[in-house]
mmCIF file of C-alpha atoms in Angstrom:
data_model
loop_
_atom_site.group_PDB
_atom_site.id
_atom_site.type_symbol
_atom_site.label_atom_id
_atom_site.label_comp_id
_atom_site.label_asym_id
_atom_site.label_seq_id
_atom_site.Cartn_x
_atom_site.Cartn_y
_atom_site.Cartn_z
ATOM 1 C CA MET A 1 0.000 0.000 0.000
ATOM 2 C CA PHE A 2 2.797 2.433 0.873
ATOM 3 C CA GLY A 3 4.670 1.546 -2.312
ATOM 4 C CA TYR A 4 1.521 2.161 -4.371
ATOM 5 C CA HIS A 5 1.133 5.520 -2.673
ATOM 6 C CA LEU A 6 4.660 6.553 -3.622
ATOM 7 C CA SER A 7 4.098 5.498 -7.218
ATOM 8 C CA THR A 8 0.995 7.637 -7.676
ATOM 9 C CA GLN A 9 1.378 10.563 -5.276
ATOM 10 C CA SER A 10 1.963 14.067 -6.612
ATOM 11 C CA HIS A 11 5.543 15.335 -6.552
ATOM 12 C CA ARG A 12 4.405 18.337 -4.478
ATOM 13 C CA LEU A 13 4.075 16.197 -1.361
ATOM 14 C CA PHE A 14 7.658 14.958 -1.673
ATOM 15 C CA VAL A 15 9.076 18.427 -2.331
ATOM 16 C CA LEU A 16 7.264 19.769 0.724
ATOM 17 C CA VAL A 17 9.519 17.803 3.121
ATOM 18 C CA PRO A 18 12.861 19.513 2.297
ATOM 19 C CA LEU A 19 11.140 22.845 1.612
ATOM 20 C CA PHE A 20 9.501 22.893 5.033
ATOM 21 C CA THR A 21 12.757 21.761 6.662
ATOM 22 C CA ALA A 22 14.763 24.518 4.956
ATOM 23 C CA PHE A 23 12.142 27.125 5.868
ATOM 24 C CA ILE A 24 12.124 26.153 9.554
ATOM 25 C CA TRP A 25 15.933 26.159 9.746
ATOM 26 C CA PHE A 26 16.297 29.511 8.000
ATOM 27 C CA ALA A 27 13.488 31.100 10.025
ATOM 28 C CA THR A 28 14.995 29.838 13.295
ATOM 29 C CA LEU A 29 18.445 31.236 12.522
ATOM 30 C CA LEU A 30 17.038 34.517 11.227
ATOM 31 C CA ALA A 31 14.922 35.010 14.345
ATOM 32 C CA MET A 32 17.923 34.318 16.577
ATOM 33 C CA PHE A 33 20.267 36.563 14.600
ATOM 34 C CA LEU A 34 17.811 39.482 14.466
ATOM 35 C CA THR A 35 17.093 39.116 18.183
ATOM 36 C CA TRP A 36 20.806 39.428 18.929
ATOM 37 C CA LEU A 37 21.153 42.494 16.691
ATOM 38 C CA ILE A 38 17.991 44.265 17.872
ATOM 39 C CA SER A 39 18.934 43.629 21.502
ATOM 40 C CA GLY A 40 22.112 45.665 20.957
ATOM 41 C CA ARG A 41 24.489 42.744 20.421
ATOM 42 C CA PRO A 42 24.633 41.694 24.078
ATOM 43 C CA LYS A 43 27.446 39.489 25.314
ATOM 44 C CA TYR A 44 26.041 36.218 26.619
ATOM 45 C CA VAL A 45 27.462 34.295 29.551
ATOM 46 C CA SER A 46 28.933 31.594 27.315
ATOM 47 C CA GLN A 47 30.197 34.072 24.712
ATOM 48 C CA GLN A 48 33.955 34.582 24.333
ATOM 49 C CA GLY A 49 34.413 37.176 21.577
ATOM 50 C CA LYS A 50 32.401 40.114 20.303
ATOM 51 C CA VAL A 51 30.432 37.985 17.849
ATOM 52 C CA ALA A 52 27.859 35.693 19.450
ATOM 53 C CA TYR A 53 27.830 32.111 18.214
ATOM 54 C CA ILE A 54 24.593 30.410 17.230
ATOM 55 C CA SER A 55 24.917 28.229 20.300
ATOM 56 C CA ASP A 56 25.361 31.298 22.526
ATOM 57 C CA VAL A 57 22.065 32.758 21.358
ATOM 58 C CA GLY A 58 20.501 29.300 21.498
ATOM 59 C CA ALA A 59 21.472 28.963 25.154
ATOM 60 C CA SER A 60 19.598 32.138 26.095
ATOM 61 C CA PHE A 61 15.851 32.616 26.510
ATOM 62 C CA LEU A 62 15.541 31.537 22.859
ATOM 63 C CA LYS A 63 16.514 27.964 23.720
ATOM 64 C CA PRO A 64 12.966 26.579 23.156
ATOM 65 C CA LEU A 65 12.947 28.078 19.651
ATOM 66 C CA PHE A 66 16.434 26.771 18.945
ATOM 67 C CA ALA A 67 15.599 23.277 20.216
ATOM 68 C CA VAL A 68 12.394 22.992 18.188
ATOM 69 C CA GLY A 69 14.098 24.317 15.055
ATOM 70 C CA CYS A 70 16.990 21.864 15.441
ATOM 71 C CA CYS A 71 14.675 18.899 16.001
ATOM 72 C CA ILE A 72 12.557 19.661 12.940
ATOM 73 C CA THR A 73 15.628 20.327 10.798
ATOM 74 C CA GLY A 74 17.425 17.154 11.885
ATOM 75 C CA VAL A 75 14.402 14.930 11.293
ATOM 76 C CA GLY A 76 13.563 16.668 8.003
ATOM 77 C CA PHE A 77 17.110 16.236 6.697
ATOM 78 C CA PHE A 78 17.074 12.535 7.537
ATOM 79 C CA LEU A 79 13.604 12.000 6.041
ATOM 80 C CA SER A 80 14.627 13.741 2.801
ATOM 81 C CA LEU A 81 17.354 11.153 2.195
ATOM 82 C CA VAL A 82 15.115 8.236 3.217
ATOM 83 C CA LEU A 83 12.386 9.505 0.896
ATOM 84 C CA GLU A 84 14.847 9.682 -1.984
ATOM 85 C CA ARG A 85 15.887 6.084 -1.340
ATOM 86 C CA LEU A 86 12.278 4.869 -1.343
ATOM 87 C CA LEU A 87 11.419 6.803 -4.496
ATOM 88 C CA ARG A 88 14.425 5.355 -6.313
ATOM 89 C CA HIS A 89 13.315 1.897 -5.270
ATOM 90 C CA ARG A 90 9.809 2.568 -6.618
ATOM 91 C CA GLY A 91 11.097 4.025 -9.896
ATOM 92 C CA ARG A 92 9.841 7.572 -9.311
ATOM 93 C CA LEU A 93 13.483 8.716 -9.334
ATOM 94 C CA VAL A 94 16.212 7.259 -11.529
ATOM 95 C CA PRO A 95 17.092 3.864 -10.015
ATOM 96 C CA SER A 96 20.580 2.969 -8.830
ATOM 97 C CA MET A 97 22.397 1.015 -11.536
ATOM 98 C CA ARG A 98 25.007 -0.767 -9.434
ATOM 99 C CA ARG A 99 25.565 -1.937 -5.888
ATOM 100 C CA ARG A 100 28.057 0.921 -5.544
ATOM 101 C CA GLU A 101 25.312 3.560 -5.765
ATOM 102 C CA ARG A 102 23.053 1.682 -3.359
ATOM 103 C CA VAL A 103 25.875 1.383 -0.801
ATOM 104 C CA LEU A 104 26.651 5.105 -1.090
ATOM 105 C CA GLU A 105 22.961 5.865 -0.666
ATOM 106 C CA VAL A 106 22.757 3.846 2.545
ATOM 107 C CA LEU A 107 25.958 5.413 3.884
ATOM 108 C CA ALA A 108 24.554 8.887 3.170
ATOM 109 C CA ILE A 109 21.412 8.014 5.145
ATOM 110 C CA ILE A 110 23.532 6.726 8.050
ATOM 111 C CA GLY A 111 25.509 9.989 7.995
ATOM 112 C CA ALA A 112 22.257 11.962 8.037
ATOM 113 C CA PHE A 113 21.026 9.865 10.972
ATOM 114 C CA ILE A 114 24.198 10.660 12.931
ATOM 115 C CA GLY A 115 23.902 14.331 12.033
ATOM 116 C CA MET A 116 20.235 14.379 13.038
ATOM 117 C CA TRP A 117 20.944 13.143 16.555
ATOM 118 C CA GLY A 118 23.955 15.420 16.862
ATOM 119 C CA LEU A 119 21.802 18.454 16.036
ATOM 120 C CA ILE A 120 19.012 17.410 18.386
ATOM 121 C CA LEU A 121 21.363 16.706 21.284
ATOM 122 C CA LEU A 122 23.452 19.856 20.911
ATOM 123 C CA SER A 123 20.295 21.956 21.131
ATOM 124 C CA GLY A 124 19.322 20.247 24.387
ATOM 125 C CA PHE A 125 22.773 20.264 25.972
ATOM 126 C CA ASP A 126 23.431 23.986 25.495
ATOM 127 C CA THR A 127 26.870 25.554 25.622
ATOM 128 C CA LYS A 128 25.998 27.552 28.733
ATOM 129 C CA HIS A 129 25.403 24.597 31.056
ATOM 130 C CA HIS A 130 27.060 21.702 29.194
ATOM 131 C CA THR A 131 29.979 23.158 27.242
ATOM 132 C CA THR A 132 31.881 19.899 26.729
ATOM 133 C CA LEU A 133 28.853 17.848 25.736
ATOM 134 C CA HIS A 134 27.609 20.629 23.480
ATOM 135 C CA ARG A 135 30.868 20.714 21.534
ATOM 136 C CA LEU A 136 30.920 16.915 21.376
ATOM 137 C CA PHE A 137 27.449 16.843 19.848
ATOM 138 C CA LEU A 138 28.389 19.746 17.555
ATOM 139 C CA LEU A 139 31.254 17.605 16.268
ATOM 140 C CA MET A 140 28.843 14.695 15.909
ATOM 141 C CA PHE A 141 26.462 16.851 13.876
ATOM 142 C CA ALA A 142 29.223 18.236 11.643
ATOM 143 C CA THR A 143 30.734 14.790 11.080
ATOM 144 C CA GLY A 144 27.395 13.223 10.195
ATOM 145 C CA VAL A 145 26.470 15.976 7.752
ATOM 146 C CA ILE A 146 29.917 15.998 6.120
ATOM 147 C CA LEU A 147 29.831 12.226 5.632
ATOM 148 C CA SER A 148 26.315 12.452 4.237
ATOM 149 C CA VAL A 149 27.367 15.208 1.827
ATOM 150 C CA ILE A 150 30.387 13.251 0.597
ATOM 151 C CA PHE A 151 28.467 10.011 0.046
ATOM 152 C CA THR A 152 25.521 11.808 -1.578
ATOM 153 C CA VAL A 153 27.770 13.714 -3.986
ATOM 154 C CA LEU A 154 29.574 10.499 -4.940
ATOM 155 C CA GLU A 155 26.262 8.731 -5.459
ATOM 156 C CA TYR A 156 24.977 11.504 -7.720
ATOM 157 C CA TYR A 157 28.239 11.543 -9.638
ATOM 158 C CA TRP A 158 27.872 7.887 -10.591
ATOM 159 C CA LEU A 159 24.161 8.270 -11.310
ATOM 160 C CA ALA A 160 24.938 11.172 -13.647
ATOM 161 C CA GLN A 161 27.455 8.940 -15.451
ATOM 162 C CA ASP A 162 24.831 6.220 -15.948
ATOM 163 C CA TYR A 163 22.046 8.565 -17.061
ATOM 164 C CA THR A 164 23.924 11.046 -19.229
ATOM 165 C CA ASP A 165 20.722 12.025 -21.076
ATOM 166 C CA ILE A 166 19.020 13.333 -17.914
ATOM 167 C CA TYR A 167 20.462 16.826 -17.586
ATOM 168 C CA ARG A 168 18.525 17.572 -14.381
ATOM 169 C CA LEU A 169 20.469 14.827 -12.656
ATOM 170 C CA ARG A 170 23.760 16.452 -13.639
ATOM 171 C CA ARG A 171 22.493 19.802 -12.350
ATOM 172 C CA ALA A 172 21.586 18.198 -9.037
ATOM 173 C CA TYR A 173 25.064 16.684 -8.781
ATOM 174 C CA LEU A 174 26.794 19.992 -9.507
ATOM 175 C CA ALA A 175 24.610 21.888 -7.021
ATOM 176 C CA LYS A 176 25.311 19.396 -4.241
ATOM 177 C CA ALA A 177 29.020 19.257 -5.048
ATOM 178 C CA ILE A 178 29.453 23.044 -5.059
ATOM 179 C CA ILE A 179 27.321 23.848 -2.015
ATOM 180 C CA GLY A 180 28.529 20.813 -0.068
ATOM 181 C CA GLY A 181 32.170 21.515 -0.911
ATOM 182 C CA ILE A 182 31.890 25.130 0.262
ATOM 183 C CA LEU A 183 30.227 24.069 3.515
ATOM 184 C CA ILE A 184 32.916 21.455 4.205
ATOM 185 C CA VAL A 185 35.713 23.983 3.648
ATOM 186 C CA LEU A 186 33.962 26.480 5.906
ATOM 187 C CA ALA A 187 33.437 23.786 8.559
ATOM 188 C CA ILE A 188 37.166 23.062 8.605
ATOM 189 C CA ALA A 189 37.909 26.792 8.880
ATOM 190 C CA PHE A 190 35.372 27.076 11.696
ATOM 191 C CA GLY A 191 37.012 24.240 13.609
ATOM 192 C CA ILE A 192 40.323 26.122 13.486
ATOM 193 C CA THR A 193 39.039 29.613 14.241
ATOM 194 C CA LEU A 194 36.892 28.335 17.096
ATOM 195 C CA TYR A 195 40.014 28.117 19.244
ATOM 196 C CA TYR A 196 42.317 30.724 17.660
ATOM 197 C CA ALA A 197 40.076 33.517 16.296
ATOM 198 C CA SER A 198 36.783 33.612 18.137
ATOM 199 C CA ASN A 199 35.222 36.531 16.253
ATOM 200 C CA VAL A 200 36.077 35.078 12.842
ATOM 201 C CA GLY A 201 34.735 31.723 13.981
ATOM 202 C CA GLY A 202 31.436 33.332 14.962
ATOM 203 C CA VAL A 203 31.031 34.909 11.528
ATOM 204 C CA ILE A 204 31.890 31.642 9.782
ATOM 205 C CA GLU A 205 29.404 29.719 11.908
ATOM 206 C CA TRP A 206 26.534 32.015 10.919
ATOM 207 C CA ILE A 207 27.541 31.690 7.257
ATOM 208 C CA ILE A 208 27.588 27.898 7.563
ATOM 209 C CA GLY A 209 24.226 27.962 9.326
ATOM 210 C CA PHE A 210 22.483 29.978 6.628
ATOM 211 C CA GLY A 211 24.404 28.146 3.897
ATOM 212 C CA TYR A 212 23.066 24.828 5.150
ATOM 213 C CA THR A 213 19.637 26.072 4.049
ATOM 214 C CA PHE A 214 20.742 25.967 0.416
ATOM 215 C CA TYR A 215 21.985 22.390 0.773
ATOM 216 C CA LEU A 216 18.596 21.378 2.160
ATOM 217 C CA LEU A 217 16.925 23.037 -0.825
ATOM 218 C CA THR A 218 18.888 20.826 -3.236
ATOM 219 C CA PHE A 219 16.761 17.915 -2.033
ATOM 220 C CA ALA A 220 13.633 19.819 -3.047
ATOM 221 C CA TYR A 221 15.086 19.984 -6.568
ATOM 222 C CA ASP A 222 15.885 16.250 -6.434
ATOM 223 C CA LEU A 223 12.398 15.263 -5.345
ATOM 224 C CA ARG A 224 10.813 17.580 -7.877
ATOM 225 C CA MET A 225 12.297 15.312 -10.550
ATOM 226 C CA THR A 226 9.571 12.780 -9.690
ATOM 227 C CA LYS A 227 7.248 15.038 -11.704
ATOM 228 C CA PHE A 228 9.334 14.738 -14.870
ATOM 229 C CA THR A 229 10.011 11.027 -14.336
ATOM 230 C CA LEU A 230 6.288 10.365 -14.053
ATOM 231 C CA ARG A 231 5.509 12.387 -17.170
ATOM 232 C CA LYS A 232 8.351 11.339 -19.474
ATOM 233 C CA GLU A 233 9.067 7.803 -18.370
ATOM 234 C CA GLY A 234 5.521 6.587 -17.875
ATOM 235 C CA GLY A 235 5.760 6.672 -14.106
ATOM 236 C CA ASP A 236 8.368 3.945 -13.689
ATOM 237 C CA MET A 237 12.032 3.699 -14.756
ATOM 238 C CA THR A 238 12.589 0.256 -13.284
ATOM 239 C CA GLU A 239 12.348 -1.417 -16.718
ATOM 240 C CA ARG A 240 15.046 0.854 -18.112
ATOM 241 C CA SER A 241 17.300 0.084 -15.179
ATOM 242 C CA GLN A 242 16.815 -3.651 -15.641
ATOM 243 C CA ILE A 243 17.686 -3.425 -19.359
ATOM 244 C CA LEU A 244 20.865 -1.473 -18.660
ATOM 245 C CA GLN A 245 21.863 -3.830 -15.863
ATOM 246 C CA GLU A 246 21.337 -6.888 -18.094
ATOM 247 C CA THR A 247 23.483 -5.235 -20.759
ATOM 248 C CA GLN A 248 26.291 -4.649 -18.265
ATOM 249 C CA ASN A 249 26.025 -8.184 -16.909
ATOM 250 C CA ASN A 250 26.307 -9.580 -20.446
ATOM 251 C CA GLN A 251 29.380 -7.451 -21.054
ATOM 252 C CA ASN A 252 31.003 -8.581 -17.806
ATOM 253 C CA SER A 253 30.216 -12.252 -18.443
ATOM 254 C CA THR A 254 31.722 -12.346 -21.955
ATOM 255 C CA PRO A 255 34.385 -15.134 -21.958
ATOM 256 C CA SER A 256 38.001 -14.109 -22.464
ATOM 257 C CA GLY A 257 39.112 -14.265 -26.098
ATOM 258 C CA GLU A 258 35.566 -14.059 -27.458
ATOM 259 C CA GLU A 259 33.906 -11.002 -28.874
ATOM 260 C CA LYS A 260 30.312 -10.280 -28.072
ATOM 261 C CA VAL A 261 28.356 -7.386 -29.453
ATOM 262 C CA VAL A 262 25.805 -5.934 -27.103
ATOM 263 C CA GLY A 263 23.141 -3.681 -28.540
ATOM 264 C CA HIS A 264 22.655 -0.275 -27.022
ATOM 265 C CA THR A 265 19.128 0.416 -25.842
ATOM 266 C CA GLN A 266 17.747 3.876 -26.376
ATOM 267 C CA VAL A 267 15.045 4.992 -23.928
#
């Protein structure tokens, strides 16, 4: 029943998950940042430099807002990857051609799961009362997201190689690679400046926070492709995947010293 639902449901429902997640995350950060500015840039108890970190504002009276925003964002990020996996399995998104892509997909989901719990826990164990635990869960969140980004980008790279005629897939790969790469570089810079240049680290953290919104939005673009798959491929690409896989298997099983011509299937 659930599989049938995924095969027939409008793409708008799928796109809503990452869109809502990105909106909640951006709105939470914006509310916190504006509150800090409008309040006259106060220096919080846990704050070290002149620039307040996200966690410093989140440990103030805005902690309930921060906690709710982190919980929704973490769960939404994880569900976006799970939803992609299910839609690929049902043929609403281009199916994985090899075991390699499926393994990368699972690893990306595991990374998102780690990042989800890291984000939820760091919002509960604030930097004001639990500094060590907060930084530990911050590292857990960053590690999970970075791993998820790396595995997702690799997965999309190989999918784009298999489906060279689907230009939207290549766009999705480039968007994830560029945005994810920038966020990873900034995360490394943040880890360094956190201990050696507090004010610079604060600025970088806010940039990473708002930049993460754009990475979440890439999943809305991915899931929107279910609309074009349904329209152009008759609602299911599983048959195409099976044909291509059989072709590859025939090529790999050709005995040494023999030549075997395999026809190319146009879809």
